[in-house]
Coordinates of C-alpha atoms in Angstrom, one line a residue:
M1 CA 6.1 91.5 -82.0
S2 CA 7.7 88.1 -81.8
I3 CA 6.4 85.5 -79.4
S4 CA 8.5 84.9 -76.2
V5 CA 8.2 81.8 -74.0
T6 CA 8.4 81.3 -70.3
V7 CA 9.9 77.9 -69.5
F8 CA 8.8 77.1 -66.0
T9 CA 10.4 74.4 -63.8
P10 CA 9.3 73.5 -60.3
T11 CA 12.0 71.6 -58.5
Y12 CA 12.6 69.9 -55.2
N13 CA 15.9 68.2 -54.3
R14 CA 16.8 67.6 -58.0
G15 CA 20.3 69.0 -57.9
Y16 CA 21.6 65.7 -59.0
I17 CA 19.8 65.9 -62.4
I18 CA 18.5 69.4 -63.2
Q19 CA 21.8 70.2 -65.1
N20 CA 20.5 68.0 -67.9
L21 CA 17.6 70.5 -68.4
Y22 CA 19.9 73.5 -68.0
E23 CA 22.3 72.2 -70.7
S24 CA 19.3 71.5 -73.0
L25 CA 18.2 75.1 -72.6
R26 CA 21.6 76.4 -73.4
S27 CA 21.5 74.3 -76.6
Q28 CA 18.3 75.8 -77.8
T29 CA 18.4 77.1 -81.4
N30 CA 16.1 80.0 -80.3
K31 CA 16.9 81.8 -77.1
N32 CA 13.7 83.9 -77.0
F33 CA 12.7 82.6 -73.6
E34 CA 13.1 83.1 -69.9
W35 CA 13.6 80.3 -67.4
I36 CA 11.6 80.6 -64.2
V37 CA 12.6 78.1 -61.5
I38 CA 10.6 77.8 -58.3
D39 CA 12.8 75.8 -55.8
D40 CA 10.2 74.2 -53.5
G41 CA 12.3 74.1 -50.4
S42 CA 15.2 71.9 -51.6
A43 CA 17.7 70.9 -49.0
D44 CA 20.4 69.7 -51.5
N45 CA 22.8 71.7 -53.7
T46 CA 20.1 73.2 -56.0
E47 CA 20.5 76.7 -54.8
M48 CA 24.3 76.6 -55.2
L49 CA 23.9 75.4 -58.8
F50 CA 21.7 78.4 -59.6
Q51 CA 24.0 80.9 -57.9
K52 CA 26.6 79.6 -60.3
W53 CA 24.4 79.5 -63.4
L54 CA 23.0 83.0 -62.8
L55 CA 26.6 84.4 -63.4
E56 CA 27.1 82.5 -66.7
D57 CA 26.4 83.9 -70.1
N58 CA 23.4 81.6 -71.0
G59 CA 21.7 83.6 -73.7
F60 CA 18.5 83.7 -71.8
E61 CA 17.2 85.1 -68.5
I62 CA 17.0 82.9 -65.4
K63 CA 14.6 83.9 -62.6
Y64 CA 15.3 81.6 -59.6
C65 CA 13.1 81.8 -56.5
K66 CA 13.4 79.6 -53.4
V67 CA 10.2 79.1 -51.4
E68 CA 9.0 77.0 -48.5
N69 CA 7.7 73.6 -49.6
G70 CA 4.2 74.0 -50.8
G71 CA 3.8 71.8 -53.9
K72 CA 3.9 72.1 -57.6
H73 CA 0.5 73.8 -57.9
R74 CA 1.5 76.7 -55.7
A75 CA 4.8 76.9 -57.7
I76 CA 2.8 77.2 -60.9
N77 CA 0.6 80.0 -59.5
K78 CA 3.7 81.9 -58.4
A79 CA 5.5 81.4 -61.7
V80 CA 2.5 82.6 -63.7
D81 CA 2.6 85.8 -61.6
M82 CA 6.3 86.2 -62.4
A83 CA 6.0 85.4 -66.1
S84 CA 6.7 88.1 -68.6
A85 CA 6.3 86.0 -71.7
E86 CA 3.2 85.2 -73.8
A87 CA 3.5 81.4 -73.7
F88 CA 4.0 79.3 -70.6
F89 CA 5.7 76.0 -70.9
I90 CA 6.1 73.7 -67.9
V91 CA 9.2 71.5 -68.1
D92 CA 9.9 69.3 -65.0
S93 CA 13.3 69.3 -63.4
D94 CA 14.2 65.7 -64.3
D95 CA 13.4 66.1 -68.0
Y96 CA 14.9 68.1 -70.9
L97 CA 14.1 69.7 -74.2
L98 CA 15.3 68.8 -77.7
D99 CA 17.4 71.5 -79.3
K100 CA 14.7 72.9 -81.6
A101 CA 11.9 72.7 -79.0
I102 CA 11.6 76.5 -78.4
D103 CA 11.7 77.2 -82.1
K104 CA 8.9 74.8 -82.7
V105 CA 6.8 76.1 -79.8
I106 CA 7.1 79.6 -81.2
D107 CA 6.2 78.5 -84.7
W108 CA 3.2 76.5 -83.5
F109 CA 2.0 79.2 -81.0
E110 CA 2.0 81.8 -83.8
T111 CA -0.8 79.7 -85.5
I112 CA -3.2 80.1 -82.6
R113 CA -1.9 83.3 -81.1
K114 CA -4.8 85.6 -82.1
N115 CA -7.5 83.0 -81.9
D116 CA -9.4 83.5 -78.6
S117 CA -10.9 80.0 -78.8
F118 CA -7.4 78.4 -78.1
A119 CA -5.8 78.1 -74.7
G120 CA -2.5 77.0 -76.2
I121 CA -0.6 74.3 -78.1
S122 CA 1.0 71.0 -77.3
G123 CA 3.8 68.8 -78.7
L124 CA 4.7 65.3 -77.5
R125 CA 6.8 64.0 -74.8
G126 CA 9.0 61.0 -75.6
K127 CA 11.3 58.5 -73.9
T128 CA 13.6 59.2 -76.9
E129 CA 13.3 61.4 -80.0
K130 CA 11.5 58.6 -81.8
Y131 CA 9.3 57.0 -79.1
P132 CA 6.4 59.1 -77.9
I133 CA 5.0 58.5 -74.4
G134 CA 1.4 57.5 -74.9
G135 CA 1.7 57.1 -78.7
W136 CA 1.5 59.5 -81.7
G137 CA -2.3 59.9 -81.6
N138 CA -4.9 58.3 -83.9
F139 CA -5.5 61.2 -86.3
D140 CA -4.1 61.5 -89.8
S141 CA -3.1 65.2 -90.0
S142 CA 0.0 66.7 -88.4
Y143 CA -2.1 68.3 -85.7
I144 CA -5.6 68.4 -84.3
D145 CA -7.7 71.1 -82.5
I146 CA -9.5 69.7 -79.5
T147 CA -10.0 70.3 -75.8
N148 CA -8.1 68.5 -73.0
L149 CA -11.3 66.5 -72.4
E150 CA -11.3 65.0 -75.9
R151 CA -7.8 63.6 -75.8
E152 CA -8.6 60.0 -75.2
K153 CA -10.9 59.8 -78.2
Y154 CA -8.0 60.8 -80.5
G155 CA -5.3 58.6 -78.8
L156 CA -3.5 61.5 -77.1
L157 CA -2.7 59.4 -74.0
R158 CA -0.5 60.1 -70.9
D159 CA 1.5 63.3 -70.4
K160 CA 2.1 65.7 -73.3
A161 CA 4.2 68.9 -73.8
E162 CA 1.5 71.5 -73.3
V163 CA 2.2 75.3 -73.7
Y164 CA -0.6 77.5 -72.5
K165 CA -1.3 81.2 -73.0
T166 CA 0.0 82.9 -69.9
S167 CA -3.1 85.1 -70.0
I168 CA -5.3 82.0 -69.7
L169 CA -3.4 80.7 -66.7
K170 CA -3.7 84.0 -64.9
K171 CA -7.5 83.5 -65.0
Y172 CA -7.5 79.8 -64.1
R173 CA -5.4 79.5 -60.9
F174 CA -4.9 76.4 -58.8
P175 CA -6.8 76.3 -55.5
E176 CA -4.5 76.2 -52.5
Y177 CA -5.5 74.4 -49.3
D178 CA -3.8 74.9 -45.9
G179 CA -1.7 71.9 -44.9
E180 CA -1.8 70.3 -48.4
N181 CA 1.0 70.3 -51.0
F182 CA -0.6 68.5 -53.9
I183 CA -3.5 68.9 -56.3
T184 CA -3.7 67.3 -59.7
E185 CA -3.0 69.6 -62.6
G186 CA -6.2 68.2 -64.2
V187 CA -8.2 70.5 -61.9
V188 CA -7.0 73.5 -64.0
W189 CA -6.5 71.9 -67.4
N190 CA -10.0 70.3 -67.3
A191 CA -11.6 73.6 -66.1
I192 CA -10.1 75.3 -69.1
A193 CA -11.4 72.6 -71.3
R194 CA -14.9 72.7 -69.7
D195 CA -15.1 76.3 -70.7
G196 CA -14.5 75.4 -74.3
Y197 CA -10.9 76.4 -74.8
K198 CA -9.0 74.1 -77.3
L199 CA -5.3 73.2 -77.7
R200 CA -3.6 72.6 -81.0
W201 CA -1.9 69.2 -80.5
Y202 CA 1.0 68.4 -82.8
K203 CA 2.6 65.1 -83.7
E204 CA 6.2 66.1 -82.9
I205 CA 8.4 65.1 -79.9
I206 CA 10.0 68.2 -78.3
Y207 CA 10.4 67.0 -74.7
I208 CA 12.2 64.0 -73.3
C209 CA 11.2 62.6 -69.9
D210 CA 11.4 59.7 -67.6
Y211 CA 9.2 58.9 -64.6
R212 CA 11.6 58.6 -61.6
E213 CA 11.0 56.9 -58.3
D214 CA 11.1 60.2 -56.5
G215 CA 8.6 61.8 -58.8
L216 CA 4.9 62.7 -58.4
T217 CA 3.7 60.2 -61.0
K218 CA 5.4 57.3 -59.1
N219 CA 3.9 58.4 -55.8
G220 CA 0.4 59.3 -57.0
R221 CA -1.6 57.3 -54.5
A222 CA 0.0 58.8 -51.5
K223 CA -0.5 62.3 -52.9
W224 CA -4.2 61.7 -53.3
I225 CA -4.6 60.3 -49.8
N226 CA -2.5 63.0 -48.0
N227 CA -4.2 65.9 -49.8
P228 CA -7.9 65.2 -49.5
A229 CA -9.2 68.7 -50.1
G230 CA -7.4 68.8 -53.4
T231 CA -8.7 65.3 -54.3
M232 CA -12.3 66.3 -53.5
A233 CA -11.9 69.4 -55.6
Y234 CA -11.0 67.2 -58.6
I235 CA -13.9 64.8 -57.9
N236 CA -16.3 67.7 -57.6
L237 CA -15.1 69.1 -60.9
S238 CA -15.6 65.7 -62.5
E239 CA -19.3 65.9 -61.5
Q240 CA -19.6 69.0 -63.6
L241 CA -17.8 67.4 -66.5
Y242 CA -19.0 63.8 -66.5
G243 CA -22.2 63.8 -64.4
E244 CA -23.4 62.6 -61.0
E245 CA -23.0 58.9 -61.6
Y246 CA -19.3 59.3 -62.5
A247 CA -18.7 61.5 -59.5
K248 CA -20.4 58.9 -57.2
K249 CA -18.0 56.2 -58.4
S250 CA -15.1 58.5 -57.8
K251 CA -16.2 59.4 -54.3
F252 CA -16.6 55.7 -53.5
R253 CA -13.1 54.9 -54.8
F254 CA -11.6 57.6 -52.6
Y255 CA -13.8 56.5 -49.6
F256 CA -12.6 53.0 -50.2
V257 CA -8.9 53.9 -50.0
L258 CA -9.4 56.1 -46.9
R259 CA -11.7 53.6 -45.2
N260 CA -8.9 50.9 -45.3
R261 CA -6.9 53.3 -43.0
Y262 CA -9.5 55.1 -40.9
E263 CA -12.8 54.6 -39.2
K264 CA -16.0 55.7 -40.9
K265 CA -16.4 59.0 -38.9
K266 CA -12.8 60.0 -39.6
V267 CA -13.3 59.4 -43.4
Q268 CA -16.5 61.5 -43.4
E269 CA -14.5 64.4 -41.8
I270 CA -11.7 64.1 -44.2
M271 CA -13.9 64.0 -47.3
K272 CA -16.3 66.6 -45.9
I273 CA -19.4 64.7 -46.9
D274 CA -22.8 64.5 -45.2
S275 CA -24.1 61.6 -43.1
S276 CA -26.4 60.3 -45.9
L277 CA -23.6 59.9 -48.4
T278 CA -21.3 58.5 -45.8
E279 CA -23.8 55.7 -45.0
E280 CA -24.3 55.0 -48.6
L281 CA -20.6 54.7 -49.2
E282 CA -20.1 52.6 -46.0
T283 CA -22.8 50.1 -47.1
K284 CA -21.1 49.7 -50.5
Y285 CA -17.7 49.3 -48.8
M286 CA -18.9 46.6 -46.4
L287 CA -20.6 44.8 -49.3
F288 CA -17.3 44.9 -51.2
L289 CA -15.5 43.3 -48.3
K290 CA -18.1 40.6 -48.0
E291 CA -17.9 39.7 -51.7
L292 CA -14.2 39.6 -51.6
E293 CA -14.2 37.3 -48.5
E294 CA -16.8 35.0 -50.0
Y295 CA -14.9 34.7 -53.3
F296 CA -11.6 33.7 -51.6
A297 CA -13.4 31.3 -49.2
A298 CA -15.3 29.7 -52.1
H299 CA -12.0 29.1 -54.0
N300 CA -10.1 27.9 -50.9
I301 CA -7.6 30.8 -51.2
K302 CA -6.0 31.9 -48.0
N303 CA -2.3 32.5 -48.8
V304 CA -1.5 34.6 -51.9
A305 CA 1.3 36.4 -53.7
V306 CA 0.5 39.8 -55.2
Y307 CA 1.8 40.6 -58.7
G308 CA 2.2 44.4 -59.2
L309 CA 3.0 46.7 -56.3
G310 CA 2.0 50.0 -57.7
N311 CA -1.0 52.1 -56.5
V312 CA -3.5 49.3 -56.9
G313 CA -1.3 46.7 -55.5
S314 CA -0.6 48.8 -52.4
T315 CA -4.4 49.2 -51.9
F316 CA -4.9 45.4 -52.1
L317 CA -2.2 44.9 -49.4
E318 CA -4.2 47.2 -47.1
I319 CA -7.5 45.4 -47.7
A320 CA -6.2 41.8 -47.6
P321 CA -6.2 41.4 -43.8
K322 CA -9.9 42.6 -43.7
V323 CA -10.9 39.7 -45.9
H324 CA -8.7 37.2 -44.0
I325 CA -6.1 36.8 -46.8
N326 CA -2.4 36.3 -46.0
V327 CA -0.1 38.0 -48.5
R328 CA 3.1 35.9 -48.3
Y329 CA 5.2 38.0 -50.8
G330 CA 5.0 40.4 -53.7
I331 CA 6.1 40.1 -57.3
D332 CA 7.2 43.2 -59.1
Q333 CA 9.7 44.3 -61.9
Q334 CA 11.4 46.4 -59.2
K335 CA 12.5 45.5 -55.7
K336 CA 10.5 47.9 -53.6
D337 CA 10.5 48.8 -50.0
M338 CA 7.2 47.3 -48.8
N339 CA 8.1 47.2 -45.1
A340 CA 8.1 43.6 -43.9
L341 CA 6.8 42.1 -47.2
K342 CA 9.2 40.1 -49.2
V343 CA 9.4 41.2 -52.9
V344 CA 10.7 39.0 -55.7
Y345 CA 11.3 39.5 -59.4
P346 CA 8.9 37.8 -61.9
Q347 CA 11.8 35.6 -63.1
D348 CA 12.6 34.3 -59.6
E349 CA 11.5 31.0 -58.2
F350 CA 8.2 31.4 -56.3
E351 CA 7.2 30.0 -53.0
E352 CA 4.1 28.0 -53.3
V353 CA 0.8 29.8 -52.4
D354 CA -2.9 29.2 -53.1
A355 CA -3.0 31.8 -55.8
I356 CA -1.3 34.8 -57.3
V357 CA -3.5 37.9 -57.3
I358 CA -2.8 40.2 -60.2
T359 CA -3.4 43.9 -59.5
L360 CA -2.7 45.3 -63.0
M361 CA -5.2 47.8 -64.2
N362 CA -5.8 45.9 -67.4
H363 CA -5.6 42.2 -68.4
N364 CA -2.2 41.1 -69.7
T365 CA -2.3 37.7 -71.3
E366 CA 1.5 37.3 -71.5
V367 CA 1.9 38.0 -67.8
E368 CA -1.0 35.7 -67.0
K369 CA 0.4 32.8 -69.0
K370 CA 3.9 33.0 -67.4
L371 CA 2.4 33.2 -63.9
K372 CA 0.1 30.2 -64.5
E373 CA 3.1 28.2 -65.7
K374 CA 4.8 28.8 -62.4
M375 CA 1.9 28.7 -60.0
G376 CA -1.3 27.4 -61.6
T377 CA -4.0 29.6 -60.0
V378 CA -4.0 33.2 -61.1
V379 CA -6.7 35.8 -60.1
Y380 CA -7.3 39.3 -61.3
W381 CA -8.5 41.4 -58.4
R382 CA -10.6 43.6 -60.6
D383 CA -12.5 40.5 -61.9
I384 CA -13.7 39.4 -58.4
S385 CA -16.0 42.4 -57.9
S386 CA -15.6 44.8 -60.8
E387 CA -18.4 47.1 -59.8
Y388 CA -16.5 48.2 -56.7
W389 CA -13.0 47.8 -57.9
Y390 CA -10.7 50.7 -57.2
V391 CA -9.0 52.1 -60.2

């Protein structure tokens, strides 16, 4: 019996772009797949598009289901229940597949189909057919057999094009929490890896994607904050995987972000942690504030600009008033809505400030050099107090 594939797409208000994916599915050289679409409460023209497409001769079955907004993890659970195929391939609604993607998935899947030590296979995602997101990997062969937890060691960075056995996903379901609509997919992928299941990772691009401003990746920080039960589920899993010390650091990082917004007691309730741990995290938090304030005072820094307004930069904006720092403006590659904060491009002329605070996750000597030429004093936030820095 030949392998069939479920292509699963969760979507929310993506009527303006999902046709790209639809057309790529119509162009597949192998039509032995079904397309399950869970519409997560869209208020745009998505439903009208599918009413039209369901009547067309596509060469594959479409299963369209509209539900109340509940998040991607609930949509995955529902789609797994609906799936009739052996292989389950998640393809987001703003992305699309190369013409031979399904053919390649079926060929690769056949190589691990009867091996119970494998959870599935994975190709690469790319910005184009020639430029993989996160690189090609640092192994010499055309593929490598490892768990999801071993990816970094072999240079398999960022998002890939994983295809799991549907039977595995029926056993490893996403937890669902009332009032929350997000939990990182790592909760399931890492649980599968924890139990020893491998994937066969191939060095071929089959999936083209972009990270859009309305996507989950771009809005990651808010998702973690607004879905604390899901966040703590991921942190608690990390304790099983990486040990108590790693989990403590993760708990502090989450405490740190929440504490910038709420009082100590409220954060304790949100995180559902005991009084002892709360006091330990609060002590560390107050020490962090003290060290930041002392650093800026010692260097006569009061007025700053912030370079980088992503997740980390947004966190710095919240903490700046607590350490008596005035953020005069932000510097970013994109003009973002930061409420009352003025945002300029890196190539613009800068208003004079005491220092530019760089909130990039890693050092970038090219950026640093250009900023120093314009302003003189440049500070990496993570260097001020690296032990407590929020990643």
